[in-house]
CSV table of C-alpha atoms and ligand atoms in Angstrom, one decimal:
chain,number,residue,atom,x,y,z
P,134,UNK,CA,-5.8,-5.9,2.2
P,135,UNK,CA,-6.5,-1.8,2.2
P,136,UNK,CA,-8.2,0.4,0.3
P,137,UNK,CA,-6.2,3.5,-1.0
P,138,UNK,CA,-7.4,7.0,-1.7
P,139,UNK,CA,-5.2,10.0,-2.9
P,140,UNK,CA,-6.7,13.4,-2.9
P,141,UNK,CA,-5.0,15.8,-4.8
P,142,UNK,CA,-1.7,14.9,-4.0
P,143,UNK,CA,1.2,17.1,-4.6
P,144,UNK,CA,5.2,16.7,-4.4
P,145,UNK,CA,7.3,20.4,-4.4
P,146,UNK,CA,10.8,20.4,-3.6
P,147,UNK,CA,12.0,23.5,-2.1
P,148,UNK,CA,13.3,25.3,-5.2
P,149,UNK,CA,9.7,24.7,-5.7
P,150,UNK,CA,9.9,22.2,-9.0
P,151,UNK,CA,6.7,20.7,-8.8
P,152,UNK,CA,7.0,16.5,-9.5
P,153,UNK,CA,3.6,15.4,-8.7
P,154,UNK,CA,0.8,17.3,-9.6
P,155,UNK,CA,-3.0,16.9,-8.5
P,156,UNK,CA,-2.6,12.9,-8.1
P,157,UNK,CA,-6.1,11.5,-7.6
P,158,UNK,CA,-6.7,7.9,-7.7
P,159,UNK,CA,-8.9,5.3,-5.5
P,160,UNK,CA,-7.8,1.8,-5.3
P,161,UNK,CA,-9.7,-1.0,-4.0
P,162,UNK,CA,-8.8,-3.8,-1.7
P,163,UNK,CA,-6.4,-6.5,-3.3
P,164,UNK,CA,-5.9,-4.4,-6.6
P,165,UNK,CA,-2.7,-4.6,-7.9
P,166,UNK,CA,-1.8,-1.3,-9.6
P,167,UNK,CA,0.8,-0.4,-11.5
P,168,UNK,CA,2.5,2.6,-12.0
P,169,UNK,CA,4.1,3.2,-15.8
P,170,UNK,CA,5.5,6.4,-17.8
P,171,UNK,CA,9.2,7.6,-18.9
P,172,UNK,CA,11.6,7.7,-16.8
P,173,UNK,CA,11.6,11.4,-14.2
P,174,UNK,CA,7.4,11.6,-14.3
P,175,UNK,CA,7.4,10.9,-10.7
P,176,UNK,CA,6.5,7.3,-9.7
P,177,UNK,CA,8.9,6.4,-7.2
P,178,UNK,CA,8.1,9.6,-6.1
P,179,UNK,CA,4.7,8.6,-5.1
P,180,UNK,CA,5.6,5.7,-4.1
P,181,UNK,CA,8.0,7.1,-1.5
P,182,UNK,CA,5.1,9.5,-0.1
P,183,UNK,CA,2.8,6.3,0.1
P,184,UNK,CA,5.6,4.4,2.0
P,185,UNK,CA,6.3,8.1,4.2
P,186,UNK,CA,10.0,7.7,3.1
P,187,UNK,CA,9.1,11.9,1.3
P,188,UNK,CA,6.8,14.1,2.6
P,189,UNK,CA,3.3,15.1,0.8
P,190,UNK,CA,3.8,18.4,0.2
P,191,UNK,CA,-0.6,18.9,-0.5
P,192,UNK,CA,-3.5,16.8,-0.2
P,193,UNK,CA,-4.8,13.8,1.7
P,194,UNK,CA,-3.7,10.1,1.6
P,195,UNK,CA,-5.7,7.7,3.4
P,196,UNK,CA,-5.2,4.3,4.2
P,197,UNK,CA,-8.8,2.2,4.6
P,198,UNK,CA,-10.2,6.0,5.7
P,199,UNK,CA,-7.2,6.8,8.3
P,200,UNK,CA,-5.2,9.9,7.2
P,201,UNK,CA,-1.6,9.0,6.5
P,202,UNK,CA,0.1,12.3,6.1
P,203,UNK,CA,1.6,12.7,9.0
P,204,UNK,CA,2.2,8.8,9.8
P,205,UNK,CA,5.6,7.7,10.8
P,206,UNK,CA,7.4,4.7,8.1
P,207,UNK,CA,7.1,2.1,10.7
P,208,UNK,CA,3.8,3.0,11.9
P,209,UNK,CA,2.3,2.3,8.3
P,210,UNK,CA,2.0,-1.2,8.0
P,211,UNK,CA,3.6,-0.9,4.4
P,212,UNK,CA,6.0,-3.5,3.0
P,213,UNK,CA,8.3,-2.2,0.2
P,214,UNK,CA,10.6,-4.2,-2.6
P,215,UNK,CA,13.4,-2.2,-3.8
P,216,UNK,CA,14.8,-2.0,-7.0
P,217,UNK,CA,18.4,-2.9,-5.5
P,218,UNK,CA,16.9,-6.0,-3.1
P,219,UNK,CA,18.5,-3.6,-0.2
P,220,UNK,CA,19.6,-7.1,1.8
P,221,UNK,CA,21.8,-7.3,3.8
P,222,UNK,CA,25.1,-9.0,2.8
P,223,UNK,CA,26.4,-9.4,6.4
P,224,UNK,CA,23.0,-11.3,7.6
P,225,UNK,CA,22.2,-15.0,6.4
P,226,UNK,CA,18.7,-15.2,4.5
P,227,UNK,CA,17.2,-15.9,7.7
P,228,UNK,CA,18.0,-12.8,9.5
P,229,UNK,CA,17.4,-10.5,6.5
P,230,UNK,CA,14.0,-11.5,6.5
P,231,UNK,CA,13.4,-11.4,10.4
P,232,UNK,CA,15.1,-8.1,10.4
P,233,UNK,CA,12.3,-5.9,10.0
P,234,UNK,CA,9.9,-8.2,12.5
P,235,UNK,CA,13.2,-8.0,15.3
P,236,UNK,CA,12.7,-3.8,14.5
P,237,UNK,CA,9.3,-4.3,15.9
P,238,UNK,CA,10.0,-6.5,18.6
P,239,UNK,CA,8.1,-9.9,17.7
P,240,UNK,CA,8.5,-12.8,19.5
P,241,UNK,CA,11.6,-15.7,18.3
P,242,UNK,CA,8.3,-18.0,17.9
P,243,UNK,CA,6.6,-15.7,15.8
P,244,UNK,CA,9.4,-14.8,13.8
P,245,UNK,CA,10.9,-18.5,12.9
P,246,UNK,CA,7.0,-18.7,12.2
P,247,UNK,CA,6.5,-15.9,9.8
P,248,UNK,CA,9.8,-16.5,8.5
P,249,UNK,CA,9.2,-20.3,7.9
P,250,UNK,CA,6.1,-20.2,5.9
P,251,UNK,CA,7.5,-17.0,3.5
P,252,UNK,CA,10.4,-19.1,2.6
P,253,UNK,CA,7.9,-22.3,2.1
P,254,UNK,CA,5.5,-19.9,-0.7
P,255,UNK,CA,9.2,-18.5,-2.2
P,256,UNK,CA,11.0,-21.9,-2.3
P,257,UNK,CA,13.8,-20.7,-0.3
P,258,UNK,CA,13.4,-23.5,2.5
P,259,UNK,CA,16.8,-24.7,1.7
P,260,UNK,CA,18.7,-21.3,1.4
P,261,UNK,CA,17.9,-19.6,4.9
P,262,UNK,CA,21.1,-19.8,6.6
P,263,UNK,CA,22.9,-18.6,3.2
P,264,UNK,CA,24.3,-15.4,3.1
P,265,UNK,CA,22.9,-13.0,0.1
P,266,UNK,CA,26.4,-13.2,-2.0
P,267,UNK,CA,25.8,-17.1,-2.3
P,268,UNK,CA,22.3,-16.9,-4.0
P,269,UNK,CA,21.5,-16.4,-7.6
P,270,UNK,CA,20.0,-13.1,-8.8
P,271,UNK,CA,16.3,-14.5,-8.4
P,272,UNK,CA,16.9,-16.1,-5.3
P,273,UNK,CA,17.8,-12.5,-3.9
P,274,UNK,CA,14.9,-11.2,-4.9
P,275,UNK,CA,12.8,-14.1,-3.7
P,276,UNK,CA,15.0,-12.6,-0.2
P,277,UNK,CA,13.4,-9.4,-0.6
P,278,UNK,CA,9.9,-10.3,-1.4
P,279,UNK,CA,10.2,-12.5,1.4
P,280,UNK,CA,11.1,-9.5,3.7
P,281,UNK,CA,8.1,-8.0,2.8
P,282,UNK,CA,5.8,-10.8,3.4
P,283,UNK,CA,6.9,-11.5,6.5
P,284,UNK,CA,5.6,-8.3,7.5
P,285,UNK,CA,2.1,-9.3,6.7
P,286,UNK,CA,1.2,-5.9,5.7
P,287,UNK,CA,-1.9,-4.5,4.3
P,288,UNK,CA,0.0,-3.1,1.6
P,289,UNK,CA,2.7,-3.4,-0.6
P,290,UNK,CA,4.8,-1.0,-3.0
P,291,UNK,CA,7.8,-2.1,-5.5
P,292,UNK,CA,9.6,-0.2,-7.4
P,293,UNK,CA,10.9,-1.6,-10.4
P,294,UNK,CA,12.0,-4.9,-8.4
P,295,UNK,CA,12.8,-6.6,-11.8
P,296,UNK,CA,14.8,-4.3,-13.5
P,297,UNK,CA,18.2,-5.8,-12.0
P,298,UNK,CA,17.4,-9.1,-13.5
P,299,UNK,CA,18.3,-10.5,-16.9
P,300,UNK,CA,15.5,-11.0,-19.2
P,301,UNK,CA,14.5,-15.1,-18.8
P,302,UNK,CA,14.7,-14.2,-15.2
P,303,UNK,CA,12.3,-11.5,-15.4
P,304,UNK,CA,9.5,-13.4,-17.2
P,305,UNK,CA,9.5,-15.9,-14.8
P,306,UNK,CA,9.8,-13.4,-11.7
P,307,UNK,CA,6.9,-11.5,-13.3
P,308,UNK,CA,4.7,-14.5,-13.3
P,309,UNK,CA,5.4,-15.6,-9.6
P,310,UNK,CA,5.1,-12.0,-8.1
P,311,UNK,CA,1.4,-12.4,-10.0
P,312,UNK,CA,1.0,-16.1,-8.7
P,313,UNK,CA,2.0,-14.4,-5.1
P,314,UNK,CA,-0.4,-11.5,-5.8
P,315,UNK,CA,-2.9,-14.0,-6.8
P,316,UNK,CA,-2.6,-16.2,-3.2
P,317,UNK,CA,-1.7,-13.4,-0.9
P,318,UNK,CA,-4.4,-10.7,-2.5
P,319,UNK,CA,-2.7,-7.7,-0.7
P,320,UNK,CA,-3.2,-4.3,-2.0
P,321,UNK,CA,0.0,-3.8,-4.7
P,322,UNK,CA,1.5,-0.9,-6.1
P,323,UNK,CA,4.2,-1.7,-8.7
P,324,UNK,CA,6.7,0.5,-10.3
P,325,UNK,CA,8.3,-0.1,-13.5
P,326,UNK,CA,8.9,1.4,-17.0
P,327,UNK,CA,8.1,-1.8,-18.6
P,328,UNK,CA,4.8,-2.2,-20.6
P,329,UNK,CA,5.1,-5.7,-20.6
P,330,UNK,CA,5.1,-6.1,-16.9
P,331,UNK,CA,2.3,-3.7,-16.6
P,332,UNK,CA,-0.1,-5.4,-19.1
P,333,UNK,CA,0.9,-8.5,-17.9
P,334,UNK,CA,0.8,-8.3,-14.1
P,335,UNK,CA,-1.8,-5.0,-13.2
P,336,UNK,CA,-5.6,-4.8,-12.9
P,337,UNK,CA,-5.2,-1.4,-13.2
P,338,UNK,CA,-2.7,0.8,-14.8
P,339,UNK,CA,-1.6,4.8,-13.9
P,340,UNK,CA,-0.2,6.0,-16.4
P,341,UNK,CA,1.8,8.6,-15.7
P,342,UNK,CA,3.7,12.3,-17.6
P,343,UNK,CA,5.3,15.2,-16.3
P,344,UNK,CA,3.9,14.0,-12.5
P,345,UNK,CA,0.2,14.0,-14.0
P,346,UNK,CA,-1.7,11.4,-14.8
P,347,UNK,CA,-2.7,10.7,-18.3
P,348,UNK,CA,-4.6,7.8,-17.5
P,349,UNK,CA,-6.0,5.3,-15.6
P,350,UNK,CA,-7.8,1.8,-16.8
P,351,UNK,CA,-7.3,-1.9,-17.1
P,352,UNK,CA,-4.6,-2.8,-19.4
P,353,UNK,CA,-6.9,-3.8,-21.6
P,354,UNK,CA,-8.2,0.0,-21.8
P,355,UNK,CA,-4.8,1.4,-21.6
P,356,UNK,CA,-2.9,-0.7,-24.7
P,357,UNK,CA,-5.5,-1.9,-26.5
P,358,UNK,CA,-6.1,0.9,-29.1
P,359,UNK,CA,-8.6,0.6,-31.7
U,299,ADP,P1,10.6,8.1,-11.8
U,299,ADP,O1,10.5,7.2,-10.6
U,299,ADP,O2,9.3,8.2,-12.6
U,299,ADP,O3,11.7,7.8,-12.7
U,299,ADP,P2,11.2,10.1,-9.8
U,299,ADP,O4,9.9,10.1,-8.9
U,299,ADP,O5,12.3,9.3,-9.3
U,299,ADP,O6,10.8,9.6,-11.2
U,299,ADP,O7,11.6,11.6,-10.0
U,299,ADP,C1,10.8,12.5,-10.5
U,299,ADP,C2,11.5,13.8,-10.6
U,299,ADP,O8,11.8,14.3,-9.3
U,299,ADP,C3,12.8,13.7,-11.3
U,299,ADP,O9,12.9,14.8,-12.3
U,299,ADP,C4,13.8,13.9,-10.2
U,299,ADP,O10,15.0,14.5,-10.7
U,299,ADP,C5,13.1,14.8,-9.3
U,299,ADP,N1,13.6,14.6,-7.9
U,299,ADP,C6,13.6,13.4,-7.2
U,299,ADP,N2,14.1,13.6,-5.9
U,299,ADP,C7,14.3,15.0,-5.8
U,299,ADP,C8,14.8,15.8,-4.8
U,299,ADP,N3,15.2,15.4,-3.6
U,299,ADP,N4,15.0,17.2,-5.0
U,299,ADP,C9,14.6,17.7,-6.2
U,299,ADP,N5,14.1,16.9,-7.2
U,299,ADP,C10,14.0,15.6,-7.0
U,300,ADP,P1,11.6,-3.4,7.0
U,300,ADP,O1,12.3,-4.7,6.7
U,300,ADP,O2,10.7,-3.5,8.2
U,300,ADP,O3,11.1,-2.7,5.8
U,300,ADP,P2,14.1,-2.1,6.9
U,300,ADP,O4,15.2,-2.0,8.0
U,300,ADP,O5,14.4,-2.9,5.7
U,300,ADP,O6,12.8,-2.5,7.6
U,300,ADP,O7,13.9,-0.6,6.5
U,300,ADP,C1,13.8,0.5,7.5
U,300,ADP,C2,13.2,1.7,6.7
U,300,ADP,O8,14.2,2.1,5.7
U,300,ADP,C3,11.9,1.4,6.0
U,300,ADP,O9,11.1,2.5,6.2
U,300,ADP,C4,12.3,1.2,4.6
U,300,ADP,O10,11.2,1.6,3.8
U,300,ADP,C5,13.5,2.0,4.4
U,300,ADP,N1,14.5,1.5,3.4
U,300,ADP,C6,15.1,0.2,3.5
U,300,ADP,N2,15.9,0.0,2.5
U,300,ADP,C7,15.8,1.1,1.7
U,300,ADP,C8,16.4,1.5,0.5
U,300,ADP,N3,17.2,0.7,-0.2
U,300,ADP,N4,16.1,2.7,-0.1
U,300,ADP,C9,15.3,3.5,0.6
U,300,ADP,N5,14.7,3.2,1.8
U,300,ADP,C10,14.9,2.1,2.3
């Protein structure tokens, strides 16, 4: 669990488009926020300066009062779900989810471990020494959320991890990533461009134009319009 704060965050590129402007937000321990708005406003972008994978071009980001700016990716302790799972096809199910714990050098023990009990909370006991091409769409992306619980990070960001998936899928993806949320209680940002996952899923929602925020509330206060 972490607590996020973002003080006037700001993404340039160098032809100096501005994507994200002033981002302020404070989110507490175990929230699960959700990022929503048209397609371009600039949410993976934030994700991806949360995760270090961009740089923040202005303002602070701090993780649990610790300055992240100028943080290296691995040094983060950050767990990301991609959009496109990101496995990898040569590796059984097994080694795609040790692969990040091998990067930072844990022991076999602590690995089979780690590994073990994700696969146990994802039902995947019986798929581990499957290679990704032999699993069904939600079974891959069981694989990926796996990856990142492994990790046992304080945080996690996903970016549109659904949208792959055909629409039965989804609903019931959607309700284990909550039931996950729900056991696990790590700090969650979520991407997506889908209303229904964010109404559904967030205890808060950022809703997001142009790289500004419009607003921020519980999907109650966001949807439910008078
Ligand atoms: P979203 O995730 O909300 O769809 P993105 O954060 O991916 O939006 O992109 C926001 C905007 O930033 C888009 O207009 C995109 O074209 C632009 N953008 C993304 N990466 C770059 C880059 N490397 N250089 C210039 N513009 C970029
Ligand atoms: P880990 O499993 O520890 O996240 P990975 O090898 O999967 O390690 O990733 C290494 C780095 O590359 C991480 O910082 C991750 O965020 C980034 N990365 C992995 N896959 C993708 C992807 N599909 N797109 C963008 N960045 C990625």
């Amino acid at each position: 669990m972490a607590q996020l704060l973002f003080e006037h965050i700001y993404k340039k590129y160098d032809n100096d488009t501005t994507i994200v402007k002033d981002f302020n937000l404070e989110v507490q321990d175990g929230e699960f926020i959700v990022f929503v708005g048209p397609s371009g406003c600039g949410k993976s972008t934030t994700l991806r300066m949360i995760a270090g994978l961009e740089e923040i071009t202005d303002g602070n980001f701090y993780i649990d009062g610790q300055r992240m700016n100028d943080v290296a990716p691995k040094d983060r302790d950050i767990a990301m779900v991609f959009q496109n799972y990101a496995l990898y096809p040569h590796m059984t199910v097994f080694e795609n989810m040790a692969f990040g714990l091998k990067l930072r050098k844990y022991s076999k023990k602590e690995i089979e471990e780690r590994v073990k009990h994700a696969a146990e909370i994802l039902g995947l006991e019986e798929y581990l020494e499957r290679k990704p091409k032999a699993l069904s769409g939600g079974q891959r992306q069981r694989v990926a959320l796996g990856r990142a619980i492994v990790r046992n990070a304080k945080v996690f960001l996903m970016d549109e991890p659904l949208s792959n998936l055909d629409a039965k899928l989804r609903v019931q993806m959607r309700a284990e990533i909550s039931k996950l949320h729900h056991q696990l209680q790590t700090t969650t940002i979520y991407v997506t461009h889908d209303q229904i996952e964010a109404m559904t899923m967030a205890s808060r929602i950022v809703v997001l134009k142009d790289g500004i925020i419009q607003q921020v509330g519980t999907p109650k206060e966001v949807y439910d319009r008078p």
